[in-house]
mmCIF file of C-alpha atoms and ligand atoms in Angstrom:
data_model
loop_
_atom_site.group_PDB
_atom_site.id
_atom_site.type_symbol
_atom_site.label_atom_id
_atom_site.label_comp_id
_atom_site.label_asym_id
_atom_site.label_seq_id
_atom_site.Cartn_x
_atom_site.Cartn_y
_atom_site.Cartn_z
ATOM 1 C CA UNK Z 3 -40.002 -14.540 -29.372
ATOM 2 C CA UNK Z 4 -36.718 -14.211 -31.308
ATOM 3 C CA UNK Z 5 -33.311 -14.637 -30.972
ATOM 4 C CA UNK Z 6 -31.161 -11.979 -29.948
ATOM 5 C CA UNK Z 7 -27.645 -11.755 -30.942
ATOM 6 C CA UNK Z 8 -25.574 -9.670 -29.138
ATOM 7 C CA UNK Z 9 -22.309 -7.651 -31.710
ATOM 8 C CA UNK Z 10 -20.106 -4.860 -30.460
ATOM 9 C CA UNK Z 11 -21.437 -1.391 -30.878
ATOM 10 C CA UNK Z 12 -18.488 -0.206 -32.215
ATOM 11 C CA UNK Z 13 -14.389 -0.195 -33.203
ATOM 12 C CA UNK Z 14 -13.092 -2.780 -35.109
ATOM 13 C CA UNK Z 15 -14.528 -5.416 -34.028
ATOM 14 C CA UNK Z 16 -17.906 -4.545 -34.748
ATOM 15 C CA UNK Z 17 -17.173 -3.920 -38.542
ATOM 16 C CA UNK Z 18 -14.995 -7.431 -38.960
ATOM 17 C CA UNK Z 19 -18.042 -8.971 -37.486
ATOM 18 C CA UNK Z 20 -20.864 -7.158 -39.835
ATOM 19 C CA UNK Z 21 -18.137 -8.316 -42.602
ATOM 20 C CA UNK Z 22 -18.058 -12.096 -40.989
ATOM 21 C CA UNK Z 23 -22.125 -12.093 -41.395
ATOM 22 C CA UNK Z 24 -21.878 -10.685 -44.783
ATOM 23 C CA UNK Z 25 -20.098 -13.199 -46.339
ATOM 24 C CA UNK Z 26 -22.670 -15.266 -44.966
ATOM 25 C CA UNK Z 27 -25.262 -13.008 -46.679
ATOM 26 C CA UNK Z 28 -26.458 -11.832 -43.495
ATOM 27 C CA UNK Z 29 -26.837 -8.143 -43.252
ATOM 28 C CA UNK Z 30 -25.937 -6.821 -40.140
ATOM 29 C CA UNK Z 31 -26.510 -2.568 -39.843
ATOM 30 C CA UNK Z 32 -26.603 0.133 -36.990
ATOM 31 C CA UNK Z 33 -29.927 2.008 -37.459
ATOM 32 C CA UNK Z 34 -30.826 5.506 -36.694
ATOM 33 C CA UNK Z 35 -28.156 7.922 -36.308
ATOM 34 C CA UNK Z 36 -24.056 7.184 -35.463
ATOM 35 C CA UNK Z 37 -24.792 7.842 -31.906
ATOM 36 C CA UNK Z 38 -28.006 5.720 -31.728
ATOM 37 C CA UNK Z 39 -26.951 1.965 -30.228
ATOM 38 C CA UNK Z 40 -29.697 0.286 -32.801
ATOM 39 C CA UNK Z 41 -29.555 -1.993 -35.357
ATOM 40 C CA UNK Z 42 -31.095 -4.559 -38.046
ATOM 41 C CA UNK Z 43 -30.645 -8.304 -39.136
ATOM 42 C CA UNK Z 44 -31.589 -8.668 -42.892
ATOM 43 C CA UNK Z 45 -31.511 -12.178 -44.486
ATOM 44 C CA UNK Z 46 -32.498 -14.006 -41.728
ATOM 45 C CA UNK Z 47 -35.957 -14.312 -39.894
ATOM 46 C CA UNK Z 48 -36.481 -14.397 -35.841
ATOM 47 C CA UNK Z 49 -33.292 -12.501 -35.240
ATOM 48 C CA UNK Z 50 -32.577 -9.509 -33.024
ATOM 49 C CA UNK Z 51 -29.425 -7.424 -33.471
ATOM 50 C CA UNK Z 52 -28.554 -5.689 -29.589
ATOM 51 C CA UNK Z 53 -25.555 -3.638 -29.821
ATOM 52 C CA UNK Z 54 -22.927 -3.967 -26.748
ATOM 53 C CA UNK Z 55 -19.749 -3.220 -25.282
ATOM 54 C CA UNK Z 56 -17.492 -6.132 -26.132
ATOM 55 C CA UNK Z 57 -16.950 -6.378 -22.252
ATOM 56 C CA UNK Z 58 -20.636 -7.252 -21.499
ATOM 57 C CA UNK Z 59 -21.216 -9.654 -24.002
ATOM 58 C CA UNK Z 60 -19.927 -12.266 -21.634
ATOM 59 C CA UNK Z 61 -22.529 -11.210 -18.722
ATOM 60 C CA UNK Z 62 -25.654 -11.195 -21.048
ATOM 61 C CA UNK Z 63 -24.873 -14.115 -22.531
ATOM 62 C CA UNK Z 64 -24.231 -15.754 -18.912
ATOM 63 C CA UNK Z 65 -27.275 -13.940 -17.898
ATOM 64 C CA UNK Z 66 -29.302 -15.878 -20.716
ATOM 65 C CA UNK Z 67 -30.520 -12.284 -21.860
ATOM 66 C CA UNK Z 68 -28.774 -12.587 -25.607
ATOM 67 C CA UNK Z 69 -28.828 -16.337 -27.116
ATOM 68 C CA UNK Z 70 -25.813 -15.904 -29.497
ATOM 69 C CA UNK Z 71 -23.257 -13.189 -28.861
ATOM 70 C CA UNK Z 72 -19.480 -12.047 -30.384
ATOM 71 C CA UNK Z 73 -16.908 -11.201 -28.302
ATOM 72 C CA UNK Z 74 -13.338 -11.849 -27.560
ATOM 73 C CA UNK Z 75 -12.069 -15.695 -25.720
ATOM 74 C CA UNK Z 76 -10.199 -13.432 -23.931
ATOM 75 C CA UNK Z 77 -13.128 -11.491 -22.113
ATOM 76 C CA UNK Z 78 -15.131 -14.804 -21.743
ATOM 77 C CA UNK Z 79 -12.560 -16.319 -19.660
ATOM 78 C CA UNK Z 80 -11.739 -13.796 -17.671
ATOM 79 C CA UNK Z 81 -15.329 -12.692 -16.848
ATOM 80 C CA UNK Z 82 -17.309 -15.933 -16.472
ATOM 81 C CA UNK Z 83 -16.233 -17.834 -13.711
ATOM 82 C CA UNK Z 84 -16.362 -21.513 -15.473
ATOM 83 C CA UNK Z 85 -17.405 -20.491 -18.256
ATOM 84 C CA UNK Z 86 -17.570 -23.442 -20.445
ATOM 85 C CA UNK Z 87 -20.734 -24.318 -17.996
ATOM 86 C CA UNK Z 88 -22.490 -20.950 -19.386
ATOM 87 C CA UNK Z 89 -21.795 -20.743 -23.218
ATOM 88 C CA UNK Z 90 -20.574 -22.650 -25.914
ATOM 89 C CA UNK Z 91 -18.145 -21.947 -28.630
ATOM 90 C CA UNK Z 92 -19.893 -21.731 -31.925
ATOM 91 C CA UNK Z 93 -16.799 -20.643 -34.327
ATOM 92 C CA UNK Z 94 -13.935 -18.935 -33.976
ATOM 93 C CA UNK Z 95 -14.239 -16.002 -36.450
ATOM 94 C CA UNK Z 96 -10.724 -15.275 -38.014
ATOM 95 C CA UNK Z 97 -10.051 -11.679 -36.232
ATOM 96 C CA UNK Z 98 -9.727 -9.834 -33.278
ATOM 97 C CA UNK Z 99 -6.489 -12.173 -32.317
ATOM 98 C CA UNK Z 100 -5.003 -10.567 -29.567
ATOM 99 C CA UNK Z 101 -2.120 -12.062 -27.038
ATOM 100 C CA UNK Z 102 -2.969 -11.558 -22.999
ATOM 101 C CA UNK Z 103 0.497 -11.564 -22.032
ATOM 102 C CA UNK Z 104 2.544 -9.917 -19.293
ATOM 103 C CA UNK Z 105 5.385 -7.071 -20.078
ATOM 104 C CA UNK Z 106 8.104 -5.307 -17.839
ATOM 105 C CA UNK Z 107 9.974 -2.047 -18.618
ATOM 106 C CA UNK Z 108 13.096 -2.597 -21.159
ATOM 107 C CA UNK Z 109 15.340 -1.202 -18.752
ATOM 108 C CA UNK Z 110 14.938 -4.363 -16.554
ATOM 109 C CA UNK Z 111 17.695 -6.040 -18.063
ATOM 110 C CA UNK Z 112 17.928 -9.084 -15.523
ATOM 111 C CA UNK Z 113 14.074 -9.824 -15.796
ATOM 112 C CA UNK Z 114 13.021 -11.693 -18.969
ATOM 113 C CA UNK Z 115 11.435 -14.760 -17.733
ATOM 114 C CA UNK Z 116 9.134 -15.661 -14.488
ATOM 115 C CA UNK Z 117 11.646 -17.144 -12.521
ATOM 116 C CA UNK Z 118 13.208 -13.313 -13.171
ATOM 117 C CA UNK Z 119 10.470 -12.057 -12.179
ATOM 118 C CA UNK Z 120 9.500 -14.150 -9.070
ATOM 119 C CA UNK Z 121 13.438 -13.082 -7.756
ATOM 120 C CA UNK Z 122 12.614 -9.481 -8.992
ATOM 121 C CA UNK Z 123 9.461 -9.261 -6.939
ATOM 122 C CA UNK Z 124 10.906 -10.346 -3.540
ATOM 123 C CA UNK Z 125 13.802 -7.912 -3.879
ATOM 124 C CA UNK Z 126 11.223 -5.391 -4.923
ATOM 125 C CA UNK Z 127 9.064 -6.070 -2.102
ATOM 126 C CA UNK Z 128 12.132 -5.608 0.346
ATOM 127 C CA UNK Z 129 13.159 -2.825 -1.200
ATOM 128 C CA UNK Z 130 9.995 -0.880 -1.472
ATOM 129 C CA UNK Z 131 7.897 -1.739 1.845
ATOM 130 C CA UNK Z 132 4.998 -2.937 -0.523
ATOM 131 C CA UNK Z 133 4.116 -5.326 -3.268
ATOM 132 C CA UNK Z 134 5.616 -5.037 -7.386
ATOM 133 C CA UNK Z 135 2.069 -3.559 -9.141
ATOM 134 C CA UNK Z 136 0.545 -5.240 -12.437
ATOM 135 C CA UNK Z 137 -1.504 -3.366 -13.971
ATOM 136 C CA UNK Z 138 -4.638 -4.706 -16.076
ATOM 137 C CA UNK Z 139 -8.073 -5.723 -16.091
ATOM 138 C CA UNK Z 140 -7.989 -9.294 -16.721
ATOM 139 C CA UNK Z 141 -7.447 -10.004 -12.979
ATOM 140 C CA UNK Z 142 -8.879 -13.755 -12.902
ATOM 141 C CA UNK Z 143 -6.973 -14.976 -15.570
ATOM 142 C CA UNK Z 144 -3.245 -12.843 -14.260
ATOM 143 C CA UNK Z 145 -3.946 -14.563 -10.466
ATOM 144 C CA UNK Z 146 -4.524 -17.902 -12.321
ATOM 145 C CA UNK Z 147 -1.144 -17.577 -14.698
ATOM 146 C CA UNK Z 148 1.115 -16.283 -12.067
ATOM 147 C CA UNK Z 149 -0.491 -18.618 -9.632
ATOM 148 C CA UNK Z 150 0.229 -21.410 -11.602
ATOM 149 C CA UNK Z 151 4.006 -20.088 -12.352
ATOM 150 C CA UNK Z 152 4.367 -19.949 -8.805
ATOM 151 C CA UNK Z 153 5.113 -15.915 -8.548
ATOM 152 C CA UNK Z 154 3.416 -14.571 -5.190
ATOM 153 C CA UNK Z 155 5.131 -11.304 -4.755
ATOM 154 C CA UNK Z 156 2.638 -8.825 -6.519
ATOM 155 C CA UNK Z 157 -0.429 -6.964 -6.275
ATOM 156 C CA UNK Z 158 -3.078 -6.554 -9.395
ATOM 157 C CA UNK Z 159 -3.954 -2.574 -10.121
ATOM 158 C CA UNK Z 160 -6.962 -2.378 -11.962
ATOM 159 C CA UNK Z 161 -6.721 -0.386 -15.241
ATOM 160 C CA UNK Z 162 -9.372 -0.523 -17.844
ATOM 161 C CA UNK Z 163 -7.843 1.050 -20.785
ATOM 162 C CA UNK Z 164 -4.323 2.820 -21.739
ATOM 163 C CA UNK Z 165 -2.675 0.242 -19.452
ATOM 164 C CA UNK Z 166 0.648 0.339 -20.749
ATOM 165 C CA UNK Z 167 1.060 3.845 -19.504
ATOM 166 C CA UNK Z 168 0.749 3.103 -16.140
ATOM 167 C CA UNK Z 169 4.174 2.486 -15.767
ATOM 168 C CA UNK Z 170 5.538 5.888 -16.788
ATOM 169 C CA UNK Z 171 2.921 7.527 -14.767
ATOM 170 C CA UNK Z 172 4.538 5.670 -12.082
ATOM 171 C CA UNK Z 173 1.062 3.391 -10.618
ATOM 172 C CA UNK Z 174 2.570 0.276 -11.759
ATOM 173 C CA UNK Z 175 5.709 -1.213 -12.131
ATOM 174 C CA UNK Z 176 4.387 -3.567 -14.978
ATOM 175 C CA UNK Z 177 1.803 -4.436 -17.211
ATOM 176 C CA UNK Z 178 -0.344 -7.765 -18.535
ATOM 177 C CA UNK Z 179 -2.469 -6.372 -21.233
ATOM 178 C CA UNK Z 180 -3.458 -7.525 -24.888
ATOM 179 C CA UNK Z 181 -0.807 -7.157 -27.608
ATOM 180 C CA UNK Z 182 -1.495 -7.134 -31.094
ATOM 181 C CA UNK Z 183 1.269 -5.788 -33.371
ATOM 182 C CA UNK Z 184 3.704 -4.935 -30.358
ATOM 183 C CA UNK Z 185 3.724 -1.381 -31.358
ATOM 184 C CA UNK Z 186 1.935 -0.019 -28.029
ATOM 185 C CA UNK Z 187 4.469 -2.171 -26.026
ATOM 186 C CA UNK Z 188 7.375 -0.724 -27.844
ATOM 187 C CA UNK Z 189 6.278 2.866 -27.984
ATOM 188 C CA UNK Z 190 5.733 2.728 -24.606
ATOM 189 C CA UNK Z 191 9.461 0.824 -23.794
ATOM 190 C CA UNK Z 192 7.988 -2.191 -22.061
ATOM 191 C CA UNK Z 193 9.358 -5.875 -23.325
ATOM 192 C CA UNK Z 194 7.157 -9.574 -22.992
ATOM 193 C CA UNK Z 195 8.379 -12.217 -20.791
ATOM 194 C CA UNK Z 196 9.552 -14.712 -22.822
ATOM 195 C CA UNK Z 197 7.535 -17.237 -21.155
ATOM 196 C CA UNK Z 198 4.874 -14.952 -20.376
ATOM 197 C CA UNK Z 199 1.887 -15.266 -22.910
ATOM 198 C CA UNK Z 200 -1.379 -15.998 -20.879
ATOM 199 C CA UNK Z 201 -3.886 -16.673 -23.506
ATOM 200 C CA UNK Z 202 -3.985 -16.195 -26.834
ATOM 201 C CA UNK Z 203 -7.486 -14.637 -27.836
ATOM 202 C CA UNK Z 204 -9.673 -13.967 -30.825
ATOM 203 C CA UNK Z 205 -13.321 -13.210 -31.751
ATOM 204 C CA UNK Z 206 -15.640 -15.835 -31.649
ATOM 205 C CA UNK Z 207 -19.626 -16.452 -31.519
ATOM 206 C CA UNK Z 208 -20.726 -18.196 -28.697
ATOM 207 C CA UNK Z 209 -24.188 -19.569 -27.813
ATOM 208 C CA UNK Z 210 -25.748 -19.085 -24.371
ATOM 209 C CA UNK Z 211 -26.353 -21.993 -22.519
ATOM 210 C CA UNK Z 212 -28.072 -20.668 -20.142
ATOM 211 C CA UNK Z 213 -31.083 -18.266 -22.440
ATOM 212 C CA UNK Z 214 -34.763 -19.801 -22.924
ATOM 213 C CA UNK Z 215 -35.578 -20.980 -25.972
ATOM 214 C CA UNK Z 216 -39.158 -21.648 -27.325
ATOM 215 C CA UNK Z 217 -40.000 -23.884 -29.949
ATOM 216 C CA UNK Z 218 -40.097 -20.982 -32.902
ATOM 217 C CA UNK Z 219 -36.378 -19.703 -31.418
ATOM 218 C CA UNK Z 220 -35.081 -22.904 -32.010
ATOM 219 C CA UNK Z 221 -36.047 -23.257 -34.963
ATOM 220 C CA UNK Z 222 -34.600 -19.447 -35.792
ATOM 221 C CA UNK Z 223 -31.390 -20.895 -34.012
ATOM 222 C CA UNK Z 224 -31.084 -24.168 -36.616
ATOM 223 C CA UNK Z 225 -31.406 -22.083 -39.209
ATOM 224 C CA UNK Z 226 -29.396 -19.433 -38.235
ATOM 225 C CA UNK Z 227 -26.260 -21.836 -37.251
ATOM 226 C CA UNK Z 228 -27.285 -23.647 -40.703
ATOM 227 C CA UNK Z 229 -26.289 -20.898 -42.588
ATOM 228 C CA UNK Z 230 -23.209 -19.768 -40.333
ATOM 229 C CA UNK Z 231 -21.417 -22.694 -39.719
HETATM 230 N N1 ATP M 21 -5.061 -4.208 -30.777
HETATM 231 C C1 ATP M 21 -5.952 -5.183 -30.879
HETATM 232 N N2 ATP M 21 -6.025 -5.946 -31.984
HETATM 233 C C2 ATP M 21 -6.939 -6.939 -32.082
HETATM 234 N N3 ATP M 21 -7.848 -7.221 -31.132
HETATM 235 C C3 ATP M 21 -7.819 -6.478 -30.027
HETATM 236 C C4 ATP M 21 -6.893 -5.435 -29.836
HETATM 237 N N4 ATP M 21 -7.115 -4.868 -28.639
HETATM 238 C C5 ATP M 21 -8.145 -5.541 -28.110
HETATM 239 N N5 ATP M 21 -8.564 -6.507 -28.936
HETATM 240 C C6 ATP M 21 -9.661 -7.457 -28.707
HETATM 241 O O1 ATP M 21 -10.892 -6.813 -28.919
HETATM 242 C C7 ATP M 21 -11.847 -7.209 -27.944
HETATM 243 C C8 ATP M 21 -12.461 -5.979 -27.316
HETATM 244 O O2 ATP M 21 -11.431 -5.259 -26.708
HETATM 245 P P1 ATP M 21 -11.649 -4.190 -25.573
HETATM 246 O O3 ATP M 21 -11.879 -4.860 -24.281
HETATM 247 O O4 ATP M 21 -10.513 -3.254 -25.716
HETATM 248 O O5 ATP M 21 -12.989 -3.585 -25.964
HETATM 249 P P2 ATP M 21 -13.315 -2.096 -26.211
HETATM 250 O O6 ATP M 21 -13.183 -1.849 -27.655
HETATM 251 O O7 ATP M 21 -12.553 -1.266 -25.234
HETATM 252 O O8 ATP M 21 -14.827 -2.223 -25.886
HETATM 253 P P3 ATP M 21 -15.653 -1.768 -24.669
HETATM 254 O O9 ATP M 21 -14.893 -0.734 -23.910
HETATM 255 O O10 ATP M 21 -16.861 -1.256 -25.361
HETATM 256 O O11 ATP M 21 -15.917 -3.034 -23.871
HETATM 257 C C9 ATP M 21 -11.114 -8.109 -26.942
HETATM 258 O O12 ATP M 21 -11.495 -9.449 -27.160
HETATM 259 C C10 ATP M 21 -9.654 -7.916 -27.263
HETATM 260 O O13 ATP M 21 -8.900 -9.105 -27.156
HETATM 261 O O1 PRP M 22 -0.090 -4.417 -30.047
HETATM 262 P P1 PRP M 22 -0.889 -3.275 -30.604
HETATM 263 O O2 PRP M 22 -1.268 -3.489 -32.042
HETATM 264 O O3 PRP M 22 -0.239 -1.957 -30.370
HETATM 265 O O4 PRP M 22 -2.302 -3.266 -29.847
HETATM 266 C C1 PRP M 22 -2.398 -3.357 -28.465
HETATM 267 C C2 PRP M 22 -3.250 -2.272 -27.875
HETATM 268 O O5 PRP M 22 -4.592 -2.357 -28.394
HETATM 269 C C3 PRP M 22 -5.494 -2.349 -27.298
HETATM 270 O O6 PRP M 22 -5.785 -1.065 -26.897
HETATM 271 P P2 PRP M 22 -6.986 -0.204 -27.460
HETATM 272 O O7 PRP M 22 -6.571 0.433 -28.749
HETATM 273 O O8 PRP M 22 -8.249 -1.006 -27.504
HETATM 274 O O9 PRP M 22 -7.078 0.913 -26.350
HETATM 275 P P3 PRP M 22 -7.187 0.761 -24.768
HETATM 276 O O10 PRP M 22 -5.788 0.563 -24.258
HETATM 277 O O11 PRP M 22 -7.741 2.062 -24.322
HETATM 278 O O12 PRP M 22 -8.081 -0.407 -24.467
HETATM 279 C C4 PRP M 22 -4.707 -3.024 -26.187
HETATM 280 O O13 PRP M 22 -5.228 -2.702 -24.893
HETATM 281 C C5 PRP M 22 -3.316 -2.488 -26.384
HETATM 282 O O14 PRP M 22 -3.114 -1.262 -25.700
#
């Protein structure tokens, strides 16, 4: 067998990770043409390269069908229920950081904090006949954080991509999505809660806990880590 290591197919984070490799003179490549999802390992022997969404890294590694795989902390926490039980963190690679935190329009002058919020909500709820929106797509980890801060008054939308436009198209009232620079926040007039970072996040290799290993794949493994860490 070999071992299969499982790198985003494409965007950024699949080029800081072929980078992250190389400097560990292990050639990472997409193969075939730009639209064709395979790729090569050079340097190394008994190593697969499978080409993912950044999302399902998580779920094959949980699954045991990729042994090593990069992705965001933020995605494995918020899709593996427990998931320090299903993979371990190999090394956190230096890129990709990212804050999950939660952001209300600027025009909300009397909400900066969650106690703001949680008073915001029950007026809103009052006022409205239903539930303040968030919109996001990490739902486990928002219901943990605002469970945790003790704000009840809300209801998760799900939006998997351009989040922070929900609010001007009017399905949310608010927003917990990733921020990197702050630009997309600010071009879109939304402001954090000052106490409302959720996780910070970055790219890391993990190692399934869960994916068979025979005795040659181990020995791939060793040497593999050997060289990487
Ligand atoms: N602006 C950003 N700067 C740095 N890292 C980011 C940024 N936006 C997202 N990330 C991180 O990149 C990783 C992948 O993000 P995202 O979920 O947006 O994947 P994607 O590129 O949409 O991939 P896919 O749709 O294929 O799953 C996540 O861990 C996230 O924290
Ligand atoms: O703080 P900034 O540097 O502006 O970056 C943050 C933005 O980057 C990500 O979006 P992405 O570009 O992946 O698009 P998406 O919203 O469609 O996921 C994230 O969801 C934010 O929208």
């Amino acid at each position: 067998m070999t071992i299969k290591l499982g790198v985003p197919s494409k965007g950024r984070l699949m080029e800081k990770t072929f980078d992250w490799f190389a400097k560990r003179d292990i050639s990472l490549s997409r193969t075939g043409s730009d639209r064709e999802y395979a790729g090569r390992v050079d340097g190394v022997d008994g190593v697969d390269l499978v080409l993912l969404s950044a999302g399902e890294i998580p779920r094959e590694l949980a699954a045991g069908r990729i042994h090593l795989g990069v992705t965001g902390t933020d995605l494995v926490q918020e899709k593996l229920p427990r998931w320090e039980q299903q993979v371990e963190e190999i090394a956190a690679l230096g890129f990709g950081h990212a804050d999950l935190i939660l952001a209300v329009p600027q025009f909300w002058i009397d909400v900066d904090a969650l106690d703001d919020l949680d008073a915001a909500a029950a007026v809103f709820r009052k006022t409205h006949g239903f539930r303040l929106r968030i919109a996001t797509k990490y739902h486990r980890l928002v219901r943990e954080f605002l469970n945790d801060a003790g704000v009840a008054d809300y209801q998760l939308v799900d939006s998997q991509g351009a989040t922070e436009g929900t609010v001007k198209n009017e399905t949310a009232e608010m927003v917990a999505d990733i921020t990197s620079t702050g630009e997309t926040l600010r071009a879109n007039h939304l402001k954090l809660l000052s106490d409302g970072l959720v996780l910070k996040s970055q790219a890391t290799l993990w190692r399934s806990r869960v994916a068979r290993y025979d005795k040659d794949d181990k020995q791939a493994l060793n040497q593999l880590l050997d060289r990487l860490v």
